[in-house]
Amino acid sequence: MDHNQLRDDIQNFRLDNCPLGNQGYNRVLLQLFGYVGQGRSALINSLKYVLSKGKYIMHAESGCAITLERKAYELTPTITVVDNRGLAHMNNFEMRTVYAQLGNFMPLNEKVEWRYGYEDFVYKLEDADLDPNYTDFIVPVFVHTVQCVLIENEKGKTRDIFRNCRNLTGVFPIVVLTSKTHGNYFEVEKKFRCLGAERIVAVENYFEDDQLQTLGRNTDFLMLLKSALDDVTFRMEYPRNPREERIERKKFLLKYAHDTDVAKREEKLKEKEQQTAKNNICNIQ
Ligand SMILES: Nc1nc2c(ncn2[C@@H]2O[C@H](COP(=O)(O)OP(=O)(O)OP(=O)(O)O)[C@@H](O)[C@H]2O)c(=O)[nH]1
Ligand SMILES: [Mg+2]
């Protein structure tokens, strides 16, 4: 498809024009997530740049500043992109906060804290009910740099993350590989395909000192947005109920938080029993 046509289609996409109307949704929310320092903020700046036809502006701080606050950036009248806090350790406590961000249960423009206590986490979910959001159609986007190879231990966890994301949002995460020209992206793409990724888009982000637009580079960013909108159109062909979907997301989060907590308690109990057994052996000797 012609580049200008593609950009116009993205700019003009409206949920009202879906086969069954908007069904109660009023915007498409691209939720960027992944590990720290993978190029999420740079991706937002590139998307804004490619769609604006104007000068390059650094909207989201990229580079030295680590994103700690959840922030939303409007791309078109229908599409908004959210810069979520990145994962540092990939443990279940961080993961449940990542899922809470993806499920739209964490407020925008506030620092995202990892909630290690079960009650603390559940109270935060309850707080979100003060001003519940039913109207965002969530599309998860996992951002990963080509320069960072997934190690064996991370592969299984990433597969689980993809599956949980799909269960939470109903959409399989789109994988965006950044730094396309700084590594072997075919190799990295193959690894993500093996983890079940359905759609993978590789891009080279634009920066203040690297802002010469080319057709191919721009088209990669537009293809990412088209891919997200294709997913939305596909799901909007079926009858949906945004309120019920939000309740289902909350149930998912409560169960995940509970299971994580139980597993942690069992682990602690086992450690304590092992220590007691060790002490008893020492006392006998
Ligand atoms: N060459 C190149 N560098 C990139 C690209 N994307 C991001 N970077 C660099 O990678 C680093 C991290 O980019 P950010 O945009 O800050 O990444 P982030 O995921 O927002 O990071 P946190 O907010 O810290 O978790 C920066 O030094 C960027 O310049 C890319 O496509 N190409
Ligand atoms: Mg960032």
PDB file of C-alpha atoms and ligand atoms in Angstrom:
ATOM      1  CA  MET A   1       0.000   0.000   0.000  1.00  0.00           C
ATOM      2  CA  ASP A   2       1.109   3.549  -0.751  1.00  0.00           C
ATOM      3  CA  HIS A   3       2.802   5.277   2.203  1.00  0.00           C
ATOM      4  CA  ASN A   4       0.495   8.331   2.159  1.00  0.00           C
ATOM      5  CA  GLN A   5      -2.590   6.130   1.874  1.00  0.00           C
ATOM      6  CA  LEU A   6      -1.381   4.063   4.822  1.00  0.00           C
ATOM      7  CA  ARG A   7      -0.845   7.176   6.953  1.00  0.00           C
ATOM      8  CA  ASP A   8      -4.261   8.591   5.998  1.00  0.00           C
ATOM      9  CA  ASP A   9      -5.976   5.285   6.835  1.00  0.00           C
ATOM     10  CA  ILE A  10      -4.350   5.338  10.277  1.00  0.00           C
ATOM     11  CA  GLN A  11      -5.207   9.010  10.896  1.00  0.00           C
ATOM     12  CA  ASN A  12      -8.821   8.456   9.807  1.00  0.00           C
ATOM     13  CA  PHE A  13      -9.465   5.187  11.667  1.00  0.00           C
ATOM     14  CA  ARG A  14     -12.560   5.550  13.889  1.00  0.00           C
ATOM     15  CA  LEU A  15     -14.079   2.945  16.192  1.00  0.00           C
ATOM     16  CA  ASP A  16     -17.533   4.183  15.132  1.00  0.00           C
ATOM     17  CA  ASN A  17     -16.822   2.766  11.664  1.00  0.00           C
ATOM     18  CA  CYS A  18     -16.260  -0.800  12.930  1.00  0.00           C
ATOM     19  CA  PRO A  19     -18.832  -3.357  11.689  1.00  0.00           C
ATOM     20  CA  LEU A  20     -20.879  -3.267  14.942  1.00  0.00           C
ATOM     21  CA  GLY A  21     -20.140   0.376  15.794  1.00  0.00           C
ATOM     22  CA  ASN A  22     -17.898   1.418  18.702  1.00  0.00           C
ATOM     23  CA  GLN A  23     -19.682  -0.901  21.198  1.00  0.00           C
ATOM     24  CA  GLY A  24     -18.778   1.486  24.039  1.00  0.00           C
ATOM     25  CA  TYR A  25     -15.083   2.000  23.256  1.00  0.00           C
ATOM     26  CA  ASN A  26     -13.823   5.489  22.476  1.00  0.00           C
ATOM     27  CA  ARG A  27     -10.091   5.039  21.930  1.00  0.00           C
ATOM     28  CA  VAL A  28      -7.446   2.480  21.048  1.00  0.00           C
ATOM     29  CA  LEU A  29      -4.777   2.340  23.750  1.00  0.00           C
ATOM     30  CA  LEU A  30      -1.403   0.994  22.648  1.00  0.00           C
ATOM     31  CA  GLN A  31       0.189  -0.153  25.880  1.00  0.00           C
ATOM     32  CA  LEU A  32       3.988  -0.311  25.519  1.00  0.00           C
ATOM     33  CA  PHE A  33       5.728  -2.649  27.949  1.00  0.00           C
ATOM     34  CA  GLY A  34       8.908  -4.695  28.309  1.00  0.00           C
ATOM     35  CA  TYR A  35      12.220  -4.573  30.151  1.00  0.00           C
ATOM     36  CA  VAL A  36      13.958  -1.316  31.079  1.00  0.00           C
ATOM     37  CA  GLY A  37      15.930   0.527  28.412  1.00  0.00           C
ATOM     38  CA  GLN A  38      14.484  -1.192  25.320  1.00  0.00           C
ATOM     39  CA  GLY A  39      13.444   1.904  23.354  1.00  0.00           C
ATOM     40  CA  ARG A  40       9.797   2.436  24.399  1.00  0.00           C
ATOM     41  CA  SER A  41      10.134   6.199  24.901  1.00  0.00           C
ATOM     42  CA  ALA A  42      12.158   6.528  21.687  1.00  0.00           C
ATOM     43  CA  LEU A  43       9.417   4.583  19.861  1.00  0.00           C
ATOM     44  CA  ILE A  44       6.762   7.062  21.040  1.00  0.00           C
ATOM     45  CA  ASN A  45       8.838   9.986  19.764  1.00  0.00           C
ATOM     46  CA  SER A  46       9.316   8.224  16.414  1.00  0.00           C
ATOM     47  CA  LEU A  47       5.590   7.454  16.042  1.00  0.00           C
ATOM     48  CA  LYS A  48       4.676  11.079  16.792  1.00  0.00           C
ATOM     49  CA  TYR A  49       7.341  12.273  14.333  1.00  0.00           C
ATOM     50  CA  VAL A  50       6.215   9.994  11.490  1.00  0.00           C
ATOM     51  CA  LEU A  51       2.545  10.943  11.897  1.00  0.00           C
ATOM     52  CA  SER A  52       3.038  14.683  12.427  1.00  0.00           C
ATOM     53  CA  LYS A  53       4.808  15.693   9.181  1.00  0.00           C
ATOM     54  CA  GLY A  54       6.476  18.314  11.426  1.00  0.00           C
ATOM     55  CA  LYS A  55       9.839  18.609  13.205  1.00  0.00           C
ATOM     56  CA  TYR A  56      11.276  15.915  15.469  1.00  0.00           C
ATOM     57  CA  ILE A  57      10.318  16.644  19.105  1.00  0.00           C
ATOM     58  CA  MET A  58      11.327  14.584  22.128  1.00  0.00           C
ATOM     59  CA  HIS A  59       7.906  14.159  23.775  1.00  0.00           C
ATOM     60  CA  ALA A  60       8.874  11.199  25.957  1.00  0.00           C
ATOM     61  CA  GLU A  61      12.258  11.424  27.670  1.00  0.00           C
ATOM     62  CA  SER A  62      14.490   8.806  26.129  1.00  0.00           C
ATOM     63  CA  GLY A  63      18.088   7.877  26.896  1.00  0.00           C
ATOM     64  CA  CYS A  64      19.431   8.862  30.320  1.00  0.00           C
ATOM     65  CA  ALA A  65      15.997   9.157  31.951  1.00  0.00           C
ATOM     66  CA  ILE A  66      14.337   5.929  33.056  1.00  0.00           C
ATOM     67  CA  THR A  67      10.544   6.102  32.646  1.00  0.00           C
ATOM     68  CA  LEU A  68       8.990   5.661  36.097  1.00  0.00           C
ATOM     69  CA  GLU A  69       5.618   7.328  35.482  1.00  0.00           C
ATOM     70  CA  ARG A  70       2.865   5.956  33.250  1.00  0.00           C
ATOM     71  CA  LYS A  71       2.290   8.596  30.611  1.00  0.00           C
ATOM     72  CA  ALA A  72      -0.142   8.772  27.683  1.00  0.00           C
ATOM     73  CA  TYR A  73       0.556  10.435  24.314  1.00  0.00           C
ATOM     74  CA  GLU A  74      -2.129  11.048  21.700  1.00  0.00           C
ATOM     75  CA  LEU A  75      -1.126   9.888  18.213  1.00  0.00           C
ATOM     76  CA  THR A  76      -4.396  10.369  16.293  1.00  0.00           C
ATOM     77  CA  PRO A  77      -7.968  11.272  17.367  1.00  0.00           C
ATOM     78  CA  THR A  78      -8.489   7.535  18.044  1.00  0.00           C
ATOM     79  CA  ILE A  79      -5.063   6.136  18.960  1.00  0.00           C
ATOM     80  CA  THR A  80      -3.219   6.927  22.199  1.00  0.00           C
ATOM     81  CA  VAL A  81       0.062   5.314  23.207  1.00  0.00           C
ATOM     82  CA  VAL A  82       1.092   4.702  26.833  1.00  0.00           C
ATOM     83  CA  ASP A  83       4.680   4.571  28.081  1.00  0.00           C
ATOM     84  CA  ASN A  84       4.594   2.095  30.981  1.00  0.00           C
ATOM     85  CA  ARG A  85       7.338   1.519  33.540  1.00  0.00           C
ATOM     86  CA  GLY A  86       9.760  -1.184  32.383  1.00  0.00           C
ATOM     87  CA  LEU A  87      10.568  -4.439  34.131  1.00  0.00           C
ATOM     88  CA  ALA A  88      13.871  -4.691  35.957  1.00  0.00           C
ATOM     89  CA  HIS A  89      13.800  -8.174  37.486  1.00  0.00           C
ATOM     90  CA  MET A  90      10.962 -10.065  35.841  1.00  0.00           C
ATOM     91  CA  ASN A  91       9.806 -11.529  39.149  1.00  0.00           C
ATOM     92  CA  ASN A  92       6.110 -12.186  39.809  1.00  0.00           C
ATOM     93  CA  PHE A  93       5.770  -9.114  42.030  1.00  0.00           C
ATOM     94  CA  GLU A  94       6.926  -6.804  39.269  1.00  0.00           C
ATOM     95  CA  MET A  95       4.891  -8.791  36.756  1.00  0.00           C
ATOM     96  CA  ARG A  96       1.613  -8.274  38.578  1.00  0.00           C
ATOM     97  CA  THR A  97       2.215  -4.514  38.572  1.00  0.00           C
ATOM     98  CA  VAL A  98       3.026  -4.710  34.854  1.00  0.00           C
ATOM     99  CA  TYR A  99      -0.256  -6.558  34.261  1.00  0.00           C
ATOM    100  CA  ALA A 100      -2.075  -3.948  36.363  1.00  0.00           C
ATOM    101  CA  GLN A 101      -0.619  -1.231  34.107  1.00  0.00           C
ATOM    102  CA  LEU A 102      -1.651  -3.180  30.999  1.00  0.00           C
ATOM    103  CA  GLY A 103      -5.135  -3.769  32.383  1.00  0.00           C
ATOM    104  CA  ASN A 104      -5.505   0.003  32.921  1.00  0.00           C
ATOM    105  CA  PHE A 105      -5.691  -0.240  36.726  1.00  0.00           C
ATOM    106  CA  MET A 106      -2.739   2.074  37.423  1.00  0.00           C
ATOM    107  CA  PRO A 107      -3.273   5.839  37.208  1.00  0.00           C
ATOM    108  CA  LEU A 108      -1.628   7.899  34.498  1.00  0.00           C
ATOM    109  CA  ASN A 109       0.943  10.590  35.345  1.00  0.00           C
ATOM    110  CA  GLU A 110       1.911   8.964  38.640  1.00  0.00           C
ATOM    111  CA  LYS A 111       5.055   7.091  39.564  1.00  0.00           C
ATOM    112  CA  VAL A 112       4.507   3.331  39.270  1.00  0.00           C
ATOM    113  CA  GLU A 113       5.654   1.603  42.482  1.00  0.00           C
ATOM    114  CA  TRP A 114       6.248  -2.147  42.593  1.00  0.00           C
ATOM    115  CA  ARG A 115       3.714  -3.420  45.139  1.00  0.00           C
ATOM    116  CA  TYR A 116       5.380  -6.254  47.060  1.00  0.00           C
ATOM    117  CA  GLY A 117       2.618  -6.735  49.667  1.00  0.00           C
ATOM    118  CA  TYR A 118      -0.589  -8.526  48.646  1.00  0.00           C
ATOM    119  CA  GLU A 119      -2.893  -6.088  50.504  1.00  0.00           C
ATOM    120  CA  ASP A 120      -1.007  -3.087  49.160  1.00  0.00           C
ATOM    121  CA  PHE A 121      -1.485  -4.369  45.594  1.00  0.00           C
ATOM    122  CA  VAL A 122      -5.178  -5.188  46.029  1.00  0.00           C
ATOM    123  CA  TYR A 123      -5.896  -1.782  47.626  1.00  0.00           C
ATOM    124  CA  LYS A 124      -4.307  -0.111  44.604  1.00  0.00           C
ATOM    125  CA  LEU A 125      -6.649  -2.089  42.329  1.00  0.00           C
ATOM    126  CA  GLU A 126      -9.610  -0.994  44.440  1.00  0.00           C
ATOM    127  CA  ASP A 127      -8.502   2.653  44.163  1.00  0.00           C
ATOM    128  CA  ALA A 128      -8.844   2.344  40.372  1.00  0.00           C
ATOM    129  CA  ASP A 129     -12.594   1.743  40.861  1.00  0.00           C
ATOM    130  CA  LEU A 130     -13.027   5.342  42.017  1.00  0.00           C
ATOM    131  CA  ASP A 131     -12.675   6.398  38.400  1.00  0.00           C
ATOM    132  CA  PRO A 132     -13.031   3.214  36.338  1.00  0.00           C
ATOM    133  CA  ASN A 133     -12.053   3.219  32.688  1.00  0.00           C
ATOM    134  CA  TYR A 134     -14.266   1.044  30.464  1.00  0.00           C
ATOM    135  CA  THR A 135     -13.733   2.833  27.235  1.00  0.00           C
ATOM    136  CA  ASP A 136     -10.189   1.975  26.130  1.00  0.00           C
ATOM    137  CA  PHE A 137      -9.616  -0.839  23.663  1.00  0.00           C
ATOM    138  CA  ILE A 138      -6.249  -2.149  24.891  1.00  0.00           C
ATOM    139  CA  VAL A 139      -3.571  -3.424  22.508  1.00  0.00           C
ATOM    140  CA  PRO A 140      -0.391  -4.640  24.272  1.00  0.00           C
ATOM    141  CA  VAL A 141       2.924  -3.930  22.518  1.00  0.00           C
ATOM    142  CA  PHE A 142       6.091  -5.622  23.789  1.00  0.00           C
ATOM    143  CA  VAL A 143       9.202  -3.562  22.970  1.00  0.00           C
ATOM    144  CA  HIS A 144      12.610  -5.236  22.803  1.00  0.00           C
ATOM    145  CA  THR A 145      15.924  -4.121  21.367  1.00  0.00           C
ATOM    146  CA  VAL A 146      17.737  -6.236  18.791  1.00  0.00           C
ATOM    147  CA  GLN A 147      20.937  -5.481  20.719  1.00  0.00           C
ATOM    148  CA  CYS A 148      19.780  -7.512  23.714  1.00  0.00           C
ATOM    149  CA  VAL A 149      19.690 -11.296  23.238  1.00  0.00           C
ATOM    150  CA  LEU A 150      17.174 -13.265  25.318  1.00  0.00           C
ATOM    151  CA  ILE A 151      18.963 -15.760  27.550  1.00  0.00           C
ATOM    152  CA  GLU A 152      17.556 -19.264  28.063  1.00  0.00           C
ATOM    153  CA  ASN A 153      15.999 -18.494  31.469  1.00  0.00           C
ATOM    154  CA  GLU A 154      14.215 -15.420  30.083  1.00  0.00           C
ATOM    155  CA  LYS A 155      12.623 -17.315  27.189  1.00  0.00           C
ATOM    156  CA  GLY A 156      10.227 -19.371  29.324  1.00  0.00           C
ATOM    157  CA  LYS A 157       9.268 -16.295  31.326  1.00  0.00           C
ATOM    158  CA  THR A 158       8.675 -14.247  28.181  1.00  0.00           C
ATOM    159  CA  ARG A 159       6.433 -17.012  26.807  1.00  0.00           C
ATOM    160  CA  ASP A 160       4.394 -16.878  30.053  1.00  0.00           C
ATOM    161  CA  ILE A 161       4.192 -13.090  29.844  1.00  0.00           C
ATOM    162  CA  PHE A 162       2.825 -13.282  26.281  1.00  0.00           C
ATOM    163  CA  ARG A 163       0.223 -15.863  27.291  1.00  0.00           C
ATOM    164  CA  ASN A 164      -0.860 -13.870  30.360  1.00  0.00           C
ATOM    165  CA  CYS A 165      -1.089 -10.704  28.287  1.00  0.00           C
ATOM    166  CA  ARG A 166      -3.335 -12.409  25.783  1.00  0.00           C
ATOM    167  CA  ASN A 167      -5.528 -13.781  28.588  1.00  0.00           C
ATOM    168  CA  LEU A 168      -5.699 -10.355  30.232  1.00  0.00           C
ATOM    169  CA  THR A 169      -6.409  -8.206  27.171  1.00  0.00           C
ATOM    170  CA  GLY A 170      -7.696 -10.692  24.579  1.00  0.00           C
ATOM    171  CA  VAL A 171      -4.963  -9.537  22.191  1.00  0.00           C
ATOM    172  CA  PHE A 172      -1.643 -11.307  21.606  1.00  0.00           C
ATOM    173  CA  PRO A 173       1.102  -8.686  22.159  1.00  0.00           C
ATOM    174  CA  ILE A 174       2.636  -7.193  19.042  1.00  0.00           C
ATOM    175  CA  VAL A 175       6.430  -7.431  19.333  1.00  0.00           C
ATOM    176  CA  VAL A 176       8.439  -4.361  18.280  1.00  0.00           C
ATOM    177  CA  LEU A 177      12.165  -4.867  17.781  1.00  0.00           C
ATOM    178  CA  THR A 178      14.080  -1.577  18.073  1.00  0.00           C
ATOM    179  CA  SER A 179      17.634  -0.789  16.854  1.00  0.00           C
ATOM    180  CA  LYS A 180      16.871  -2.779  13.702  1.00  0.00           C
ATOM    181  CA  THR A 181      20.113  -1.776  11.986  1.00  0.00           C
ATOM    182  CA  HIS A 182      22.347  -2.444  15.012  1.00  0.00           C
ATOM    183  CA  GLY A 183      22.165  -6.222  15.218  1.00  0.00           C
ATOM    184  CA  ASN A 184      20.917  -9.351  13.522  1.00  0.00           C
ATOM    185  CA  TYR A 185      17.202  -8.737  13.743  1.00  0.00           C
ATOM    186  CA  PHE A 186      16.342 -11.853  11.718  1.00  0.00           C
ATOM    187  CA  GLU A 187      17.885 -13.987  14.484  1.00  0.00           C
ATOM    188  CA  VAL A 188      16.042 -12.114  17.239  1.00  0.00           C
ATOM    189  CA  GLU A 189      12.798 -12.265  15.261  1.00  0.00           C
ATOM    190  CA  LYS A 190      13.187 -16.049  14.931  1.00  0.00           C
ATOM    191  CA  LYS A 191      13.557 -16.350  18.724  1.00  0.00           C
ATOM    192  CA  PHE A 192      10.365 -14.385  19.326  1.00  0.00           C
ATOM    193  CA  ARG A 193       8.505 -16.449  16.701  1.00  0.00           C
ATOM    194  CA  CYS A 194       9.485 -19.559  18.644  1.00  0.00           C
ATOM    195  CA  LEU A 195       7.945 -17.974  21.746  1.00  0.00           C
ATOM    196  CA  GLY A 196       4.620 -17.719  19.906  1.00  0.00           C
ATOM    197  CA  ALA A 197       4.779 -14.074  18.768  1.00  0.00           C
ATOM    198  CA  GLU A 198       2.181 -13.596  16.025  1.00  0.00           C
ATOM    199  CA  ARG A 199       3.217 -10.188  14.718  1.00  0.00           C
ATOM    200  CA  ILE A 200       6.720  -8.728  14.853  1.00  0.00           C
ATOM    201  CA  VAL A 201       7.722  -5.318  13.504  1.00  0.00           C
ATOM    202  CA  ALA A 202      11.350  -4.170  13.431  1.00  0.00           C
ATOM    203  CA  VAL A 203      12.129  -0.432  13.493  1.00  0.00           C
ATOM    204  CA  GLU A 204      15.047   1.963  13.743  1.00  0.00           C
ATOM    205  CA  ASN A 205      13.946   4.830  15.977  1.00  0.00           C
ATOM    206  CA  TYR A 206      14.418   8.472  15.006  1.00  0.00           C
ATOM    207  CA  PHE A 207      16.404  10.779  17.290  1.00  0.00           C
ATOM    208  CA  GLU A 208      17.316  14.467  17.493  1.00  0.00           C
ATOM    209  CA  ASP A 209      20.645  13.725  15.755  1.00  0.00           C
ATOM    210  CA  ASP A 210      19.223  11.120  13.352  1.00  0.00           C
ATOM    211  CA  GLN A 211      15.982  12.476  11.952  1.00  0.00           C
ATOM    212  CA  LEU A 212      16.286  12.119   8.189  1.00  0.00           C
ATOM    213  CA  GLN A 213      13.046  10.401   7.200  1.00  0.00           C
ATOM    214  CA  THR A 214      13.188   7.662   4.590  1.00  0.00           C
ATOM    215  CA  LEU A 215      10.302   5.790   3.000  1.00  0.00           C
ATOM    216  CA  GLY A 216      11.256   2.367   4.360  1.00  0.00           C
ATOM    217  CA  ARG A 217      11.945   3.584   7.880  1.00  0.00           C
ATOM    218  CA  ASN A 218       8.656   5.506   8.065  1.00  0.00           C
ATOM    219  CA  THR A 219       6.709   2.588   6.629  1.00  0.00           C
ATOM    220  CA  ASP A 220       7.924   0.292   9.450  1.00  0.00           C
ATOM    221  CA  PHE A 221       6.299   2.581  12.054  1.00  0.00           C
ATOM    222  CA  LEU A 222       3.097   2.858  10.047  1.00  0.00           C
ATOM    223  CA  MET A 223       2.974  -0.941   9.670  1.00  0.00           C
ATOM    224  CA  LEU A 224       3.114  -1.253  13.453  1.00  0.00           C
ATOM    225  CA  LEU A 225       0.050   1.002  13.790  1.00  0.00           C
ATOM    226  CA  LYS A 226      -1.733  -0.793  10.945  1.00  0.00           C
ATOM    227  CA  SER A 227      -1.072  -4.115  12.626  1.00  0.00           C
ATOM    228  CA  ALA A 228      -2.631  -2.826  15.876  1.00  0.00           C
ATOM    229  CA  LEU A 229      -5.685  -1.480  14.026  1.00  0.00           C
ATOM    230  CA  ASP A 230      -6.118  -4.784  12.142  1.00  0.00           C
ATOM    231  CA  ASP A 231      -6.293  -6.506  15.521  1.00  0.00           C
ATOM    232  CA  VAL A 232      -8.877  -4.022  16.772  1.00  0.00           C
ATOM    233  CA  THR A 233     -10.999  -4.391  13.615  1.00  0.00           C
ATOM    234  CA  PHE A 234     -10.851  -8.188  13.895  1.00  0.00           C
ATOM    235  CA  ARG A 235     -12.005  -8.176  17.529  1.00  0.00           C
ATOM    236  CA  MET A 236     -14.657  -5.537  16.909  1.00  0.00           C
ATOM    237  CA  GLU A 237     -16.371  -7.841  14.420  1.00  0.00           C
ATOM    238  CA  TYR A 238     -17.675  -9.754  17.466  1.00  0.00           C
ATOM    239  CA  PRO A 239     -20.161  -8.376  20.028  1.00  0.00           C
ATOM    240  CA  ARG A 240     -18.251  -6.976  23.035  1.00  0.00           C
ATOM    241  CA  ASN A 241     -19.107  -5.625  26.463  1.00  0.00           C
ATOM    242  CA  PRO A 242     -16.429  -3.216  27.789  1.00  0.00           C
ATOM    243  CA  ARG A 243     -17.717  -3.330  31.389  1.00  0.00           C
ATOM    244  CA  GLU A 244     -17.662  -7.121  31.532  1.00  0.00           C
ATOM    245  CA  GLU A 245     -14.201  -7.137  29.977  1.00  0.00           C
ATOM    246  CA  ARG A 246     -12.902  -4.806  32.687  1.00  0.00           C
ATOM    247  CA  ILE A 247     -14.341  -7.089  35.390  1.00  0.00           C
ATOM    248  CA  GLU A 248     -12.641 -10.080  33.752  1.00  0.00           C
ATOM    249  CA  ARG A 249      -9.322  -8.181  33.750  1.00  0.00           C
ATOM    250  CA  LYS A 250      -9.731  -7.428  37.435  1.00  0.00           C
ATOM    251  CA  LYS A 251     -10.502 -11.091  38.230  1.00  0.00           C
ATOM    252  CA  PHE A 252      -7.366 -12.097  36.336  1.00  0.00           C
ATOM    253  CA  LEU A 253      -5.252  -9.651  38.374  1.00  0.00           C
ATOM    254  CA  LEU A 254      -6.737 -10.726  41.719  1.00  0.00           C
ATOM    255  CA  LYS A 255      -6.113 -14.395  40.946  1.00  0.00           C
ATOM    256  CA  TYR A 256      -2.557 -13.714  39.721  1.00  0.00           C
ATOM    257  CA  ALA A 257      -1.766 -11.641  42.844  1.00  0.00           C
ATOM    258  CA  HIS A 258      -3.242 -14.302  45.123  1.00  0.00           C
ATOM    259  CA  ASP A 259      -1.386 -17.194  43.443  1.00  0.00           C
ATOM    260  CA  THR A 260       1.893 -15.242  43.586  1.00  0.00           C
ATOM    261  CA  ASP A 261       1.398 -14.566  47.273  1.00  0.00           C
ATOM    262  CA  VAL A 262       0.540 -18.173  48.117  1.00  0.00           C
ATOM    263  CA  ALA A 263       3.590 -19.432  46.196  1.00  0.00           C
ATOM    264  CA  LYS A 264       5.835 -16.991  48.097  1.00  0.00           C
ATOM    265  CA  ARG A 265       4.431 -18.035  51.486  1.00  0.00           C
ATOM    266  CA  GLU A 266       4.897 -21.737  50.658  1.00  0.00           C
ATOM    267  CA  GLU A 267       8.479 -21.062  49.590  1.00  0.00           C
ATOM    268  CA  LYS A 268       9.196 -19.243  52.871  1.00  0.00           C
ATOM    269  CA  LEU A 269       7.613 -22.056  54.902  1.00  0.00           C
ATOM    270  CA  LYS A 270       9.736 -24.640  53.084  1.00  0.00           C
ATOM    271  CA  GLU A 271      12.899 -22.615  53.773  1.00  0.00           C
ATOM    272  CA  LYS A 272      11.954 -22.386  57.453  1.00  0.00           C
ATOM    273  CA  GLU A 273      11.322 -26.155  57.673  1.00  0.00           C
ATOM    274  CA  GLN A 274      14.652 -26.902  55.994  1.00  0.00           C
ATOM    275  CA  GLN A 275      16.447 -24.572  58.414  1.00  0.00           C
ATOM    276  CA  THR A 276      14.734 -26.212  61.408  1.00  0.00           C
ATOM    277  CA  ALA A 277      15.695 -29.684  60.136  1.00  0.00           C
ATOM    278  CA  LYS A 278      19.323 -28.515  59.730  1.00  0.00           C
ATOM    279  CA  ASN A 279      19.383 -27.076  63.255  1.00  0.00           C
ATOM    280  CA  ASN A 280      17.945 -30.315  64.681  1.00  0.00           C
ATOM    281  CA  ILE A 281      20.693 -32.381  62.994  1.00  0.00           C
ATOM    282  CA  CYS A 282      23.350 -30.024  64.434  1.00  0.00           C
ATOM    283  CA  ASN A 283      21.845 -30.329  67.921  1.00  0.00           C
ATOM    284  CA  ILE A 284      21.852 -34.152  67.750  1.00  0.00           C
ATOM    285  CA  GLN A 285      25.511 -34.167  66.663  1.00  0.00           C
TER     286      GLN A 285
HETATM  287  N1  LIG B   1      20.457   3.018  17.697  1.00  0.00           N
HETATM  288  C1  LIG B   1      19.294   2.946  18.324  1.00  0.00           C
HETATM  289  N2  LIG B   1      19.234   3.228  19.633  1.00  0.00           N
HETATM  290  C2  LIG B   1      18.028   3.154  20.240  1.00  0.00           C
HETATM  291  C3  LIG B   1      16.851   2.796  19.537  1.00  0.00           C
HETATM  292  N3  LIG B   1      15.830   2.827  20.402  1.00  0.00           N
HETATM  293  C4  LIG B   1      16.331   3.191  21.590  1.00  0.00           C
HETATM  294  N4  LIG B   1      17.659   3.388  21.513  1.00  0.00           N
HETATM  295  C5  LIG B   1      18.568   3.761  22.606  1.00  0.00           C
HETATM  296  O1  LIG B   1      18.319   2.875  23.686  1.00  0.00           O
HETATM  297  C6  LIG B   1      18.371   3.573  24.919  1.00  0.00           C
HETATM  298  C7  LIG B   1      17.053   3.386  25.689  1.00  0.00           C
HETATM  299  O2  LIG B   1      16.019   4.033  24.989  1.00  0.00           O
HETATM  300  P1  LIG B   1      14.702   4.564  25.745  1.00  0.00           P
HETATM  301  O3  LIG B   1      13.813   5.114  24.705  1.00  0.00           O
HETATM  302  O4  LIG B   1      15.061   5.438  26.876  1.00  0.00           O
HETATM  303  O5  LIG B   1      14.160   3.180  26.286  1.00  0.00           O
HETATM  304  P2  LIG B   1      12.986   2.909  27.344  1.00  0.00           P
HETATM  305  O6  LIG B   1      12.456   1.556  27.043  1.00  0.00           O
HETATM  306  O7  LIG B   1      12.040   4.046  27.338  1.00  0.00           O
HETATM  307  O8  LIG B   1      13.812   2.885  28.708  1.00  0.00           O
HETATM  308  P3  LIG B   1      13.340   3.094  30.235  1.00  0.00           P
HETATM  309  O9  LIG B   1      12.305   4.153  30.275  1.00  0.00           O
HETATM  310  O10 LIG B   1      14.629   3.481  30.887  1.00  0.00           O
HETATM  311  O11 LIG B   1      12.869   1.767  30.736  1.00  0.00           O
HETATM  312  C8  LIG B   1      18.672   5.030  24.602  1.00  0.00           C
HETATM  313  O12 LIG B   1      20.046   5.248  24.773  1.00  0.00           O
HETATM  314  C9  LIG B   1      18.276   5.168  23.147  1.00  0.00           C
HETATM  315  O13 LIG B   1      19.069   6.122  22.481  1.00  0.00           O
HETATM  316  C10 LIG B   1      16.947   2.500  18.135  1.00  0.00           C
HETATM  317  O14 LIG B   1      15.976   2.150  17.444  1.00  0.00           O
HETATM  318  N5  LIG B   1      18.204   2.597  17.589  1.00  0.00           N
HETATM  319 MG    MG B   2      11.442   5.314  28.803  1.00  0.00          MG
END
